[in-house]
Amino acid sequence: MKVLKFGGTSVGSTEGIVNMLDIIKKEVQTGEKPVVVLSAMSGITNMLTKMAEEAVIGEGNQELLQEVLDRHFAVVQEMLPIQQQAPVYAQLKIYFSEVEKILSAIQNLKECSPKSLDLVISYGERCATFLVTKIAEQYFPESLFVDAATIIKTDSNFGNAKVDTRLSEDLISIFYNSHADSLLFITGFIASDQQGQTTTLGRGGSDYTAAIVGSALNSSEIQIWTGVNGMMTADPRMVKKAFSLTELSYTEAMEMSFFGARVIYPPTMIPAFLKKIPIIIKSILQPDFTGTVICHSCDSSDLPIKGISSINEISIINLQGSGMVGKAGFSGKLFSLLAHEQINVIMITQSSSEHSITFAIKPEDAVKAQRLIEQEFELELQAKKLEQPEVEEGLSILAIVGENMKKTTGMSGKLFSALGRNGVNVRAIAQGSSEHNISVVILQQDLAKALNAVHDEFFTELKKTLNVFCLGTGNIGKTLFRQLYEHRDFLQKHNGIQVKITGISNSRKMLFEEEGIPLDSWQEELDQAGEPADLQGFVAKMKEMNLPNCVFVDNTASPKPITFYEEIFKSNVSVVTSNKIGNSSSYSQYRTFKDTAHTHGVDFYYETNVGAGLPIVRTLKDLMMSGDRVLLIEAVLSGTISFIFNHFKGEAKFHEVVKLAQEKGYTEPDPRDDLNGKDFMRKMLILARDAGYELEAEDVKIDNILPGSCLNAQSVTDFYKELEAADDFFEKLKKEAEQSGKALRYIGKLEDGKVSITLQMVDESHPFFVLSGSDNIIAFTTERYKERPLVVKGPGAGAEVTAAGVFADIVNVGTH
Ligand code: ADP
Ligand code: ASP
Ligand code: MG
């Protein structure tokens, strides 16, 4: 025989009830009648509690009572034939008038004892179970409504009563045996004490009722039907990527639920564990899904942890002082004091010096706990052997759970690195001595971020999600969005990475979407739904959204975003930038960026600052990190100048080639911005700094290609005139080069910590002799690559390759 427990989602809607009846029918067809345990409709217990609380302060809430009534009546109307409705309405009305009477008594007395509250909320289960039994009678005439107060006995600890297991088991089995022909529908959650007063088993307690009944009747299985597909790796409302677990041990289920996975009530596991009865958690919304089995001998799984659970709101109390050191029994006294007053201690940490104890409790218990401590340890406080107990509010607990943890090293390292990288401050830590869980106390505002970051960290076969905030929608930005859109499936499937663009801004508008801005229509969305752009506001909003694995991307060529980098790193957000200005301004700024990113454990990637998407910055970094030393760097890093000298051959005139380059879109609007070598200088400066040299822009020696007349020309048209006038000068250079079988190259060089950029003639033995199009080339001569340099060569300009470089930087965030 099986016990089937249906929760609030099942009894709270017609769809749920229809599915529930189907499930019961299938069970009945197997030849063995199940025993059914039901809870209140979802939300009803909370509504009843609210009404009682309001009654205490003298307020009646007729609308809320009506809403509760309506929800039940609506189900009657939909699921029962008209001729059968009247008696059900009548009974429900009786129940509700009883509730009303109790509420008005509370209102008059301005007092609501736990006993009265239990009575009020017990009607949630009574009404729902009665109602469902009547609906079930249409298919199973032998259906019988059972008020659990008659068969489950507890002490008088109202609100969280302790079950008298022996007595209850006897009563249950006697009742069951004397109603062998009936199909029992038992109210969950409620019971009664020795005096027959209604008690409850603690919020979520219907699951526990099912386990008590299952144990009393030695059932083969306890099924918990709820609104989610079993126990999941984390609360699916907080972690979108949570997935269902197939099996859990009783201990694991207990730890998960104790730390907040309210899909099953923790005490439920005890009776089931003692009798080795499997508990199966299934979804009423997808009845065919296998769900999660909680059992005695579950298969060992490969997952290092089973899940992450959390308690949304807790407070902690810190106690410290010399009075505790070496004082046997201090903590015993403290915790028995709290236990005596029914204050549940969720987590405890004690420093090894015994100088301080921190423990977590429910926020509503904090003031009481503080007062009790002050009374109990008054003498110690007066003697200053103990400091005043400190209460901290607005905190949450996050716990990772799994039996495999004790066999696997590095679990806490993984947990803390995920938290640290995302800037989640840990207020207290505890590891159960069984090593089945590690729990941390964090700020409540960080909980969602922390849960998602930790989930990504442990369940690596899942996708890593990067939340990206992008500045700049010019050529590079646009191309990047297109590339991300085109490759999204590939990225997810093969690399396990999902890139969500959660914010976009250009100089006019900005837009945010936590679920990700659709990349096939970002332009329209930004135009239509975007708010006026404001850089400060953009950064502030990014911080406020507090998302995990967050990346800020700067695809502008403006100095403005640079001023925010430091603040961004300090908020534990990584930066990917194609904007060269940041790294090529003062050395101290460059250093600050690197150091701040390092201190906050985030990445700062700028591969596209040098040679677009070519792996130049990365190659240099790898060389340096592996202990190599740069002796010489030679490079052609201006695609524009490279193009010009590659085409300056034979009959071609210099000014014509410059014009051609401009027509092809390879130059800045004023070609002098390329030809003056400033952009090249910036790249060389960044490389030199990455190679370990503390240089400023003034330290770079630039050989000017252009005669002074060209540089000083007033307009671009004038410039071309001057350039034409200087044709002879360039012609001479070309001839000289060609006659000696050499090629003209504008080459940057880093040697002995000095950087220069000069126009040179190189012969065919030089690696730069053969260059085509707008290729960039860089040769690293190092201690290791001394005989022949390490050379990187390829297209070093253009939106396509630059965006690809930014793309690569983004997906590399968090991987090194
Ligand atoms: P019922 O009314 O059926 O008893 P509950 O509302 O008590 O259902 O429990 C189900 C809820 O538990 C889900 O809606 C889900 O948000 C929450 N929950 C928290 N942690 C988990 C988890 N790890 N796996 C599944 N559900 C979880
Ligand atoms: N209805 C009760 C509650 O909301 C019991 C339960 O749902 O299990 O806490
Ligand atoms: Mg529940």
JSON list of N, CA and C and ligand atoms in Angstrom, two decimals, residues 5 204 207 262-265, ligand 3:
[
{"chain": "A", "resi": 5, "resn": "LYS", "atom": "N", "xyz": [0.65, 11.86, -0.88]},
{"chain": "A", "resi": 5, "resn": "LYS", "atom": "CA", "xyz": [0.36, 13.18, -0.30]},
{"chain": "A", "resi": 5, "resn": "LYS", "atom": "C", "xyz": [0.32, 14.22, -1.42]},
{"chain": "A", "resi": 204, "resn": "GLY", "atom": "N", "xyz": [4.48, 23.43, 6.53]},
{"chain": "A", "resi": 204, "resn": "GLY", "atom": "CA", "xyz": [4.93, 22.41, 5.57]},
{"chain": "A", "resi": 204, "resn": "GLY", "atom": "C", "xyz": [4.69, 21.01, 6.09]},
{"chain": "A", "resi": 207, "resn": "ASP", "atom": "N", "xyz": [3.60, 16.95, 4.71]},
{"chain": "A", "resi": 207, "resn": "ASP", "atom": "CA", "xyz": [4.52, 15.89, 4.27]},
{"chain": "A", "resi": 207, "resn": "ASP", "atom": "C", "xyz": [4.81, 14.94, 5.44]},
{"chain": "A", "resi": 262, "resn": "ARG", "atom": "N", "xyz": [12.17, 23.83, 0.64]},
{"chain": "A", "resi": 262, "resn": "ARG", "atom": "CA", "xyz": [10.94, 23.51, 1.34]},
{"chain": "A", "resi": 262, "resn": "ARG", "atom": "C", "xyz": [10.06, 22.55, 0.56]},
{"chain": "A", "resi": 263, "resn": "VAL", "atom": "N", "xyz": [10.59, 21.97, -0.54]},
{"chain": "A", "resi": 263, "resn": "VAL", "atom": "CA", "xyz": [9.83, 21.00, -1.31]},
{"chain": "A", "resi": 263, "resn": "VAL", "atom": "C", "xyz": [9.45, 19.79, -0.44]},
{"chain": "A", "resi": 264, "resn": "ILE", "atom": "N", "xyz": [10.24, 19.55, 0.60]},
{"chain": "A", "resi": 264, "resn": "ILE", "atom": "CA", "xyz": [9.83, 18.52, 1.57]},
{"chain": "A", "resi": 264, "resn": "ILE", "atom": "C", "xyz": [10.20, 18.99, 2.98]},
{"chain": "A", "resi": 265, "resn": "TYR", "atom": "N", "xyz": [9.32, 18.70, 3.91]},
{"chain": "A", "resi": 265, "resn": "TYR", "atom": "CA", "xyz": [9.50, 19.16, 5.29]},
{"chain": "A", "resi": 265, "resn": "TYR", "atom": "C", "xyz": [10.50, 18.24, 6.00]},
{"chain": "B", "resi": 3, "resn": "MG", "atom": "MG", "xyz": [5.10, 21.68, 1.35]}
]
